[in-house]
Amino acid sequence: MTALSRNGLPPRRFEHSWTGPAGTWAYDRWGEAGRPVVLLHGPTFDRTMWWPVAAELADHATVVAVDLPGHGHSPPRSSYQPSDLVADLANLIHGLNPQRAPIIVGHSISALLACLFAATIKVRATVAVAQSLDIRPITGRLLSCGDLSGPLGQASPDTVPAAYQSLVTPHADDTMLAAYLAWTTNHHPTEAQRVIDGAVRQARTPHLSILGDPPDPGYPLWLRRLAPDARCVVYPQTGLFPHLHQVTRFADDLRALL
């Protein structure tokens, strides 16, 4: 199920690391030309979850899949404040000398990080995978009882095709997830939502939400009020991992943004 490049061989993946003042990020890179596509996995997973998608895109873009701090080969750090993560990620991408603004893709809670990044650094588009940008239900649940089950959603690797199950076995515990969500619990749900709303409005770039389950009926209209160019697409019955249930379709949706 590995995608082949034009010469009939699997596209080459190069492992790299980047070190900034706050710590080191491990990342994979495919391709040397084309618009960058930056892939952010959700907390508790790692960059390997993007390998099938990256292989599909390698002939069309420079694909970068990072390990978030505390995941995969990126060591943990004392703070996971979004502003620090965005600054590090911006410097990492700048070091790649991109000629064009990147597309930034965030899975699960990292979709929020992608939106905050896009409000700070010029991007071509943002893509949220399996994550509503209406975070009030999540923040309200965390504030009231500390329940992490909602953000994790259908996280069992049994829900994806057998060939990809090893790529989405959670590698971190709820402590790491809580560290990435700490900034939301420091605010009232309305305030946390205001931060995301402001970031989406400030970015002024196309936004694509790819969901594995149907959203609330009013969600697409709510999203377009934030970002007039926003689109909401559902890959039915794919849960938390739509990009692995329908790899080619997902890659095609990203290529359309290039």
mmCIF file of C-alpha atoms in Angstrom:
data_model
loop_
_atom_site.group_PDB
_atom_site.id
_atom_site.type_symbol
_atom_site.label_atom_id
_atom_site.label_comp_id
_atom_site.label_asym_id
_atom_site.label_seq_id
_atom_site.Cartn_x
_atom_site.Cartn_y
_atom_site.Cartn_z
ATOM 1 C CA MET A 1 0.000 0.000 0.000
ATOM 2 C CA THR A 2 3.055 2.241 -0.344
ATOM 3 C CA ALA A 3 2.682 4.970 -2.945
ATOM 4 C CA LEU A 4 5.230 4.960 -5.770
ATOM 5 C CA SER A 5 6.912 7.975 -7.327
ATOM 6 C CA ARG A 6 7.060 8.573 -11.066
ATOM 7 C CA ASN A 7 10.123 6.334 -11.467
ATOM 8 C CA GLY A 8 8.238 3.421 -9.929
ATOM 9 C CA LEU A 9 10.157 3.476 -6.631
ATOM 10 C CA PRO A 10 8.868 4.452 -3.191
ATOM 11 C CA PRO A 11 9.578 8.134 -2.525
ATOM 12 C CA ARG A 12 12.633 8.675 -0.334
ATOM 13 C CA ARG A 13 12.151 9.817 3.238
ATOM 14 C CA PHE A 14 14.940 11.750 4.950
ATOM 15 C CA GLU A 15 15.116 11.987 8.734
ATOM 16 C CA HIS A 16 16.249 15.296 10.226
ATOM 17 C CA SER A 17 16.291 17.206 13.484
ATOM 18 C CA TRP A 18 16.169 20.896 14.306
ATOM 19 C CA THR A 19 17.213 22.433 17.619
ATOM 20 C CA GLY A 20 16.025 25.778 18.922
ATOM 21 C CA PRO A 21 16.323 27.539 22.277
ATOM 22 C CA ALA A 22 13.511 25.458 23.810
ATOM 23 C CA GLY A 23 14.513 22.039 22.500
ATOM 24 C CA THR A 24 14.851 19.679 19.563
ATOM 25 C CA TRP A 25 12.264 18.643 16.975
ATOM 26 C CA ALA A 26 12.642 15.482 14.895
ATOM 27 C CA TYR A 27 11.056 15.497 11.462
ATOM 28 C CA ASP A 28 10.877 13.640 8.172
ATOM 29 C CA ARG A 29 11.100 15.269 4.787
ATOM 30 C CA TRP A 30 10.058 14.063 1.355
ATOM 31 C CA GLY A 31 10.844 15.951 -1.827
ATOM 32 C CA GLU A 32 12.982 19.012 -2.511
ATOM 33 C CA ALA A 33 10.668 21.122 -4.654
ATOM 34 C CA GLY A 34 7.144 22.424 -4.515
ATOM 35 C CA ARG A 35 5.109 24.128 -1.860
ATOM 36 C CA PRO A 36 5.760 22.817 1.666
ATOM 37 C CA VAL A 37 3.038 20.758 3.312
ATOM 38 C CA VAL A 38 3.644 20.616 7.066
ATOM 39 C CA LEU A 39 1.953 17.748 8.907
ATOM 40 C CA LEU A 40 1.282 17.909 12.668
ATOM 41 C CA HIS A 41 0.159 14.720 14.390
ATOM 42 C CA GLY A 42 -2.226 14.787 17.314
ATOM 43 C CA PRO A 43 -0.946 14.439 20.887
ATOM 44 C CA THR A 44 -0.130 10.849 21.973
ATOM 45 C CA PHE A 45 0.813 9.844 18.393
ATOM 46 C CA ASP A 46 3.896 10.663 16.287
ATOM 47 C CA ARG A 47 4.951 11.647 12.776
ATOM 48 C CA THR A 48 4.713 8.096 11.414
ATOM 49 C CA MET A 49 0.939 8.477 11.202
ATOM 50 C CA TRP A 50 1.523 10.698 8.143
ATOM 51 C CA TRP A 51 3.832 8.394 6.172
ATOM 52 C CA PRO A 52 1.185 7.006 3.747
ATOM 53 C CA VAL A 53 -0.098 10.521 2.978
ATOM 54 C CA ALA A 54 3.437 11.902 2.574
ATOM 55 C CA ALA A 55 4.259 9.160 0.086
ATOM 56 C CA GLU A 56 1.232 10.162 -1.996
ATOM 57 C CA LEU A 57 2.218 13.838 -1.970
ATOM 58 C CA ALA A 58 5.990 13.554 -2.443
ATOM 59 C CA ASP A 59 5.896 14.150 -6.211
ATOM 60 C CA HIS A 60 3.835 17.319 -5.791
ATOM 61 C CA ALA A 61 5.178 19.095 -2.712
ATOM 62 C CA THR A 62 7.918 19.280 -0.115
ATOM 63 C CA VAL A 63 6.342 17.284 2.700
ATOM 64 C CA VAL A 64 7.475 17.773 6.299
ATOM 65 C CA ALA A 65 6.100 15.603 9.118
ATOM 66 C CA VAL A 66 7.301 16.616 12.578
ATOM 67 C CA ASP A 67 7.340 14.911 15.947
ATOM 68 C CA LEU A 68 5.790 17.306 18.432
ATOM 69 C CA PRO A 69 7.931 17.840 21.561
ATOM 70 C CA GLY A 70 7.485 14.920 23.936
ATOM 71 C CA HIS A 71 6.535 12.546 21.105
ATOM 72 C CA GLY A 72 8.475 10.182 18.873
ATOM 73 C CA HIS A 73 12.103 11.300 18.672
ATOM 74 C CA SER A 74 11.460 14.851 19.935
ATOM 75 C CA PRO A 75 12.381 15.062 23.635
ATOM 76 C CA PRO A 76 9.920 16.465 26.182
ATOM 77 C CA ARG A 77 10.197 19.976 27.547
ATOM 78 C CA SER A 78 8.991 21.847 30.596
ATOM 79 C CA SER A 79 6.357 23.915 28.787
ATOM 80 C CA TYR A 80 4.043 23.252 25.861
ATOM 81 C CA GLN A 81 2.599 26.731 25.492
ATOM 82 C CA PRO A 82 1.208 27.182 21.967
ATOM 83 C CA SER A 83 3.108 30.443 21.445
ATOM 84 C CA ASP A 84 6.422 28.653 22.086
ATOM 85 C CA LEU A 85 5.513 25.738 19.831
ATOM 86 C CA VAL A 86 4.433 28.095 17.038
ATOM 87 C CA ALA A 87 7.662 30.084 17.302
ATOM 88 C CA ASP A 88 9.770 26.922 17.139
ATOM 89 C CA LEU A 89 7.790 25.537 14.213
ATOM 90 C CA ALA A 90 8.108 28.821 12.311
ATOM 91 C CA ASN A 91 11.874 28.786 12.737
ATOM 92 C CA LEU A 92 12.095 25.145 11.704
ATOM 93 C CA ILE A 93 10.178 25.839 8.500
ATOM 94 C CA HIS A 94 12.115 29.035 7.825
ATOM 95 C CA GLY A 95 15.328 26.999 8.008
ATOM 96 C CA LEU A 96 14.082 24.889 5.103
ATOM 97 C CA ASN A 97 14.222 28.013 2.894
ATOM 98 C CA PRO A 98 10.755 27.561 1.401
ATOM 99 C CA GLN A 99 10.036 29.573 -1.717
ATOM 100 C CA ARG A 100 6.282 29.496 -1.122
ATOM 101 C CA ALA A 101 4.026 29.726 1.901
ATOM 102 C CA PRO A 102 3.265 26.308 3.408
ATOM 103 C CA ILE A 103 0.039 24.438 3.829
ATOM 104 C CA ILE A 104 -0.225 23.458 7.491
ATOM 105 C CA VAL A 105 -2.192 20.371 8.489
ATOM 106 C CA GLY A 106 -3.119 19.580 12.075
ATOM 107 C CA HIS A 107 -4.625 16.328 13.319
ATOM 108 C CA SER A 108 -6.903 16.211 16.354
ATOM 109 C CA ILE A 109 -5.941 18.848 18.952
ATOM 110 C CA SER A 110 -2.988 19.900 16.788
ATOM 111 C CA ALA A 111 -5.501 21.448 14.386
ATOM 112 C CA LEU A 112 -5.751 24.249 16.937
ATOM 113 C CA LEU A 113 -1.974 24.651 16.852
ATOM 114 C CA ALA A 114 -2.143 24.860 13.054
ATOM 115 C CA CYS A 115 -4.683 27.690 13.287
ATOM 116 C CA LEU A 116 -2.552 29.595 15.798
ATOM 117 C CA PHE A 117 0.456 29.119 13.507
ATOM 118 C CA ALA A 118 -1.470 30.482 10.517
ATOM 119 C CA ALA A 119 -2.376 33.608 12.462
ATOM 120 C CA THR A 120 1.315 34.322 13.033
ATOM 121 C CA ILE A 121 3.065 33.087 9.881
ATOM 122 C CA LYS A 122 1.836 33.448 6.316
ATOM 123 C CA VAL A 123 0.438 30.148 5.047
ATOM 124 C CA ARG A 124 -1.267 29.028 1.861
ATOM 125 C CA ALA A 125 -4.027 27.187 3.750
ATOM 126 C CA THR A 126 -4.840 25.386 6.980
ATOM 127 C CA VAL A 127 -6.319 21.913 7.241
ATOM 128 C CA ALA A 128 -7.960 20.546 10.382
ATOM 129 C CA VAL A 129 -8.253 16.753 10.482
ATOM 130 C CA ALA A 130 -10.787 15.065 12.765
ATOM 131 C CA GLN A 131 -11.124 18.156 14.937
ATOM 132 C CA SER A 132 -13.876 20.732 15.259
ATOM 133 C CA LEU A 133 -12.673 24.292 15.715
ATOM 134 C CA ASP A 134 -15.574 24.821 18.101
ATOM 135 C CA ILE A 135 -13.658 23.794 21.218
ATOM 136 C CA ARG A 136 -16.202 24.911 23.812
ATOM 137 C CA PRO A 137 -17.460 21.349 24.480
ATOM 138 C CA ILE A 138 -13.877 20.153 25.066
ATOM 139 C CA THR A 139 -12.810 23.042 27.250
ATOM 140 C CA GLY A 140 -16.025 22.920 29.226
ATOM 141 C CA ARG A 141 -15.573 19.214 29.954
ATOM 142 C CA LEU A 142 -11.944 19.668 30.947
ATOM 143 C CA LEU A 143 -12.766 22.601 33.184
ATOM 144 C CA SER A 144 -15.597 20.805 34.954
ATOM 145 C CA CYS A 145 -14.183 17.316 35.467
ATOM 146 C CA GLY A 146 -10.804 16.934 33.742
ATOM 147 C CA ASP A 147 -12.248 14.343 31.327
ATOM 148 C CA LEU A 148 -9.804 13.620 28.496
ATOM 149 C CA SER A 149 -11.901 10.992 26.729
ATOM 150 C CA GLY A 150 -13.549 13.511 24.410
ATOM 151 C CA PRO A 151 -10.351 14.896 22.848
ATOM 152 C CA LEU A 152 -8.997 11.390 22.334
ATOM 153 C CA GLY A 153 -12.155 10.337 20.525
ATOM 154 C CA GLN A 154 -11.979 7.024 18.668
ATOM 155 C CA ALA A 155 -8.255 6.588 19.217
ATOM 156 C CA SER A 156 -8.089 2.809 18.990
ATOM 157 C CA PRO A 157 -5.780 1.643 16.165
ATOM 158 C CA ASP A 158 -8.331 -1.088 15.439
ATOM 159 C CA THR A 159 -10.404 1.526 13.650
ATOM 160 C CA VAL A 160 -7.943 1.922 10.739
ATOM 161 C CA PRO A 161 -6.908 -0.506 7.962
ATOM 162 C CA ALA A 162 -4.653 -3.277 9.282
ATOM 163 C CA ALA A 163 -1.645 -2.100 7.242
ATOM 164 C CA TYR A 164 -1.633 1.225 9.112
ATOM 165 C CA GLN A 165 -2.538 0.182 12.646
ATOM 166 C CA SER A 166 1.064 0.285 13.858
ATOM 167 C CA LEU A 167 1.268 3.950 12.776
ATOM 168 C CA VAL A 168 -1.480 5.076 15.145
ATOM 169 C CA THR A 169 -0.780 3.159 18.310
ATOM 170 C CA PRO A 170 -0.718 5.847 21.040
ATOM 171 C CA HIS A 171 2.809 6.332 22.388
ATOM 172 C CA ALA A 172 2.165 8.846 25.158
ATOM 173 C CA ASP A 173 -0.201 8.938 28.108
ATOM 174 C CA ASP A 174 -2.935 11.288 29.216
ATOM 175 C CA THR A 175 -0.352 13.384 31.070
ATOM 176 C CA MET A 176 1.131 14.494 27.752
ATOM 177 C CA LEU A 177 -2.303 15.196 26.319
ATOM 178 C CA ALA A 178 -3.130 17.267 29.374
ATOM 179 C CA ALA A 179 0.104 19.239 28.908
ATOM 180 C CA TYR A 180 -0.929 20.183 25.380
ATOM 181 C CA LEU A 181 -4.413 21.150 26.548
ATOM 182 C CA ALA A 182 -3.248 23.118 29.595
ATOM 183 C CA TRP A 183 -3.621 26.481 27.858
ATOM 184 C CA THR A 184 -7.348 25.810 27.356
ATOM 185 C CA THR A 185 -7.945 24.960 31.014
ATOM 186 C CA ASN A 186 -6.310 28.243 32.026
ATOM 187 C CA HIS A 187 -9.195 30.079 30.369
ATOM 188 C CA HIS A 188 -12.956 30.014 30.592
ATOM 189 C CA PRO A 189 -14.325 28.031 27.609
ATOM 190 C CA THR A 190 -15.599 31.240 26.026
ATOM 191 C CA GLU A 191 -12.171 32.856 26.315
ATOM 192 C CA ALA A 192 -10.365 29.831 24.882
ATOM 193 C CA GLN A 193 -12.798 29.811 21.970
ATOM 194 C CA ARG A 194 -12.190 33.508 21.410
ATOM 195 C CA VAL A 195 -8.480 32.783 20.963
ATOM 196 C CA ILE A 196 -9.177 30.229 18.225
ATOM 197 C CA ASP A 197 -11.803 32.421 16.548
ATOM 198 C CA GLY A 198 -9.378 35.325 16.450
ATOM 199 C CA ALA A 199 -6.622 33.163 14.992
ATOM 200 C CA VAL A 200 -8.844 31.835 12.198
ATOM 201 C CA ARG A 201 -10.056 35.321 11.308
ATOM 202 C CA GLN A 202 -6.556 36.772 11.407
ATOM 203 C CA ALA A 203 -5.103 34.097 9.119
ATOM 204 C CA ARG A 204 -7.366 35.100 6.201
ATOM 205 C CA THR A 205 -6.433 32.002 4.247
ATOM 206 C CA PRO A 206 -8.458 29.055 2.933
ATOM 207 C CA HIS A 207 -9.398 26.547 5.596
ATOM 208 C CA LEU A 208 -10.395 22.920 5.065
ATOM 209 C CA SER A 209 -11.899 20.747 7.804
ATOM 210 C CA ILE A 210 -11.767 17.017 7.070
ATOM 211 C CA LEU A 211 -13.886 15.067 9.533
ATOM 212 C CA GLY A 212 -14.394 11.361 10.064
ATOM 213 C CA ASP A 213 -17.857 11.792 11.535
ATOM 214 C CA PRO A 214 -20.650 14.237 10.648
ATOM 215 C CA PRO A 215 -20.382 17.498 12.598
ATOM 216 C CA ASP A 216 -23.245 19.262 14.294
ATOM 217 C CA PRO A 217 -25.638 20.517 11.575
ATOM 218 C CA GLY A 218 -24.734 24.147 12.141
ATOM 219 C CA TYR A 219 -20.968 23.647 12.154
ATOM 220 C CA PRO A 220 -20.186 24.324 8.440
ATOM 221 C CA LEU A 221 -22.084 27.640 8.557
ATOM 222 C CA TRP A 222 -20.427 28.565 11.873
ATOM 223 C CA LEU A 223 -17.039 27.838 10.338
ATOM 224 C CA ARG A 224 -17.720 29.942 7.247
ATOM 225 C CA ARG A 225 -18.610 32.883 9.449
ATOM 226 C CA LEU A 226 -15.073 32.696 10.811
ATOM 227 C CA ALA A 227 -13.421 32.034 7.466
ATOM 228 C CA PRO A 228 -15.504 32.733 4.345
ATOM 229 C CA ASP A 229 -13.273 30.407 2.287
ATOM 230 C CA ALA A 230 -13.684 27.507 4.724
ATOM 231 C CA ARG A 231 -14.928 24.133 3.558
ATOM 232 C CA CYS A 232 -16.048 21.173 5.643
ATOM 233 C CA VAL A 233 -15.698 17.666 4.165
ATOM 234 C CA VAL A 234 -16.780 14.408 5.813
ATOM 235 C CA TYR A 235 -15.211 11.030 5.094
ATOM 236 C CA PRO A 236 -18.017 8.902 6.534
ATOM 237 C CA GLN A 237 -17.289 6.346 9.248
ATOM 238 C CA THR A 238 -13.553 7.034 9.437
ATOM 239 C CA GLY A 239 -13.486 8.398 13.002
ATOM 240 C CA LEU A 240 -10.243 9.919 14.219
ATOM 241 C CA PHE A 241 -8.168 8.822 11.202
ATOM 242 C CA PRO A 242 -9.862 9.850 7.938
ATOM 243 C CA HIS A 243 -6.448 10.341 6.310
ATOM 244 C CA LEU A 244 -5.614 6.643 6.752
ATOM 245 C CA HIS A 245 -8.994 5.244 5.751
ATOM 246 C CA GLN A 246 -8.951 7.188 2.486
ATOM 247 C CA VAL A 247 -5.310 8.030 1.790
ATOM 248 C CA THR A 248 -5.681 8.841 -1.908
ATOM 249 C CA ARG A 249 -8.747 11.012 -1.391
ATOM 250 C CA PHE A 250 -7.008 12.864 1.430
ATOM 251 C CA ALA A 251 -3.909 13.457 -0.695
ATOM 252 C CA ASP A 252 -6.110 14.686 -3.550
ATOM 253 C CA ASP A 253 -7.809 17.163 -1.218
ATOM 254 C CA LEU A 254 -4.407 18.506 -0.175
ATOM 255 C CA ARG A 255 -3.172 18.656 -3.761
ATOM 256 C CA ALA A 256 -6.187 20.802 -4.635
ATOM 257 C CA LEU A 257 -4.864 23.374 -2.161
ATOM 258 C CA LEU A 258 -1.361 23.450 -3.670
#
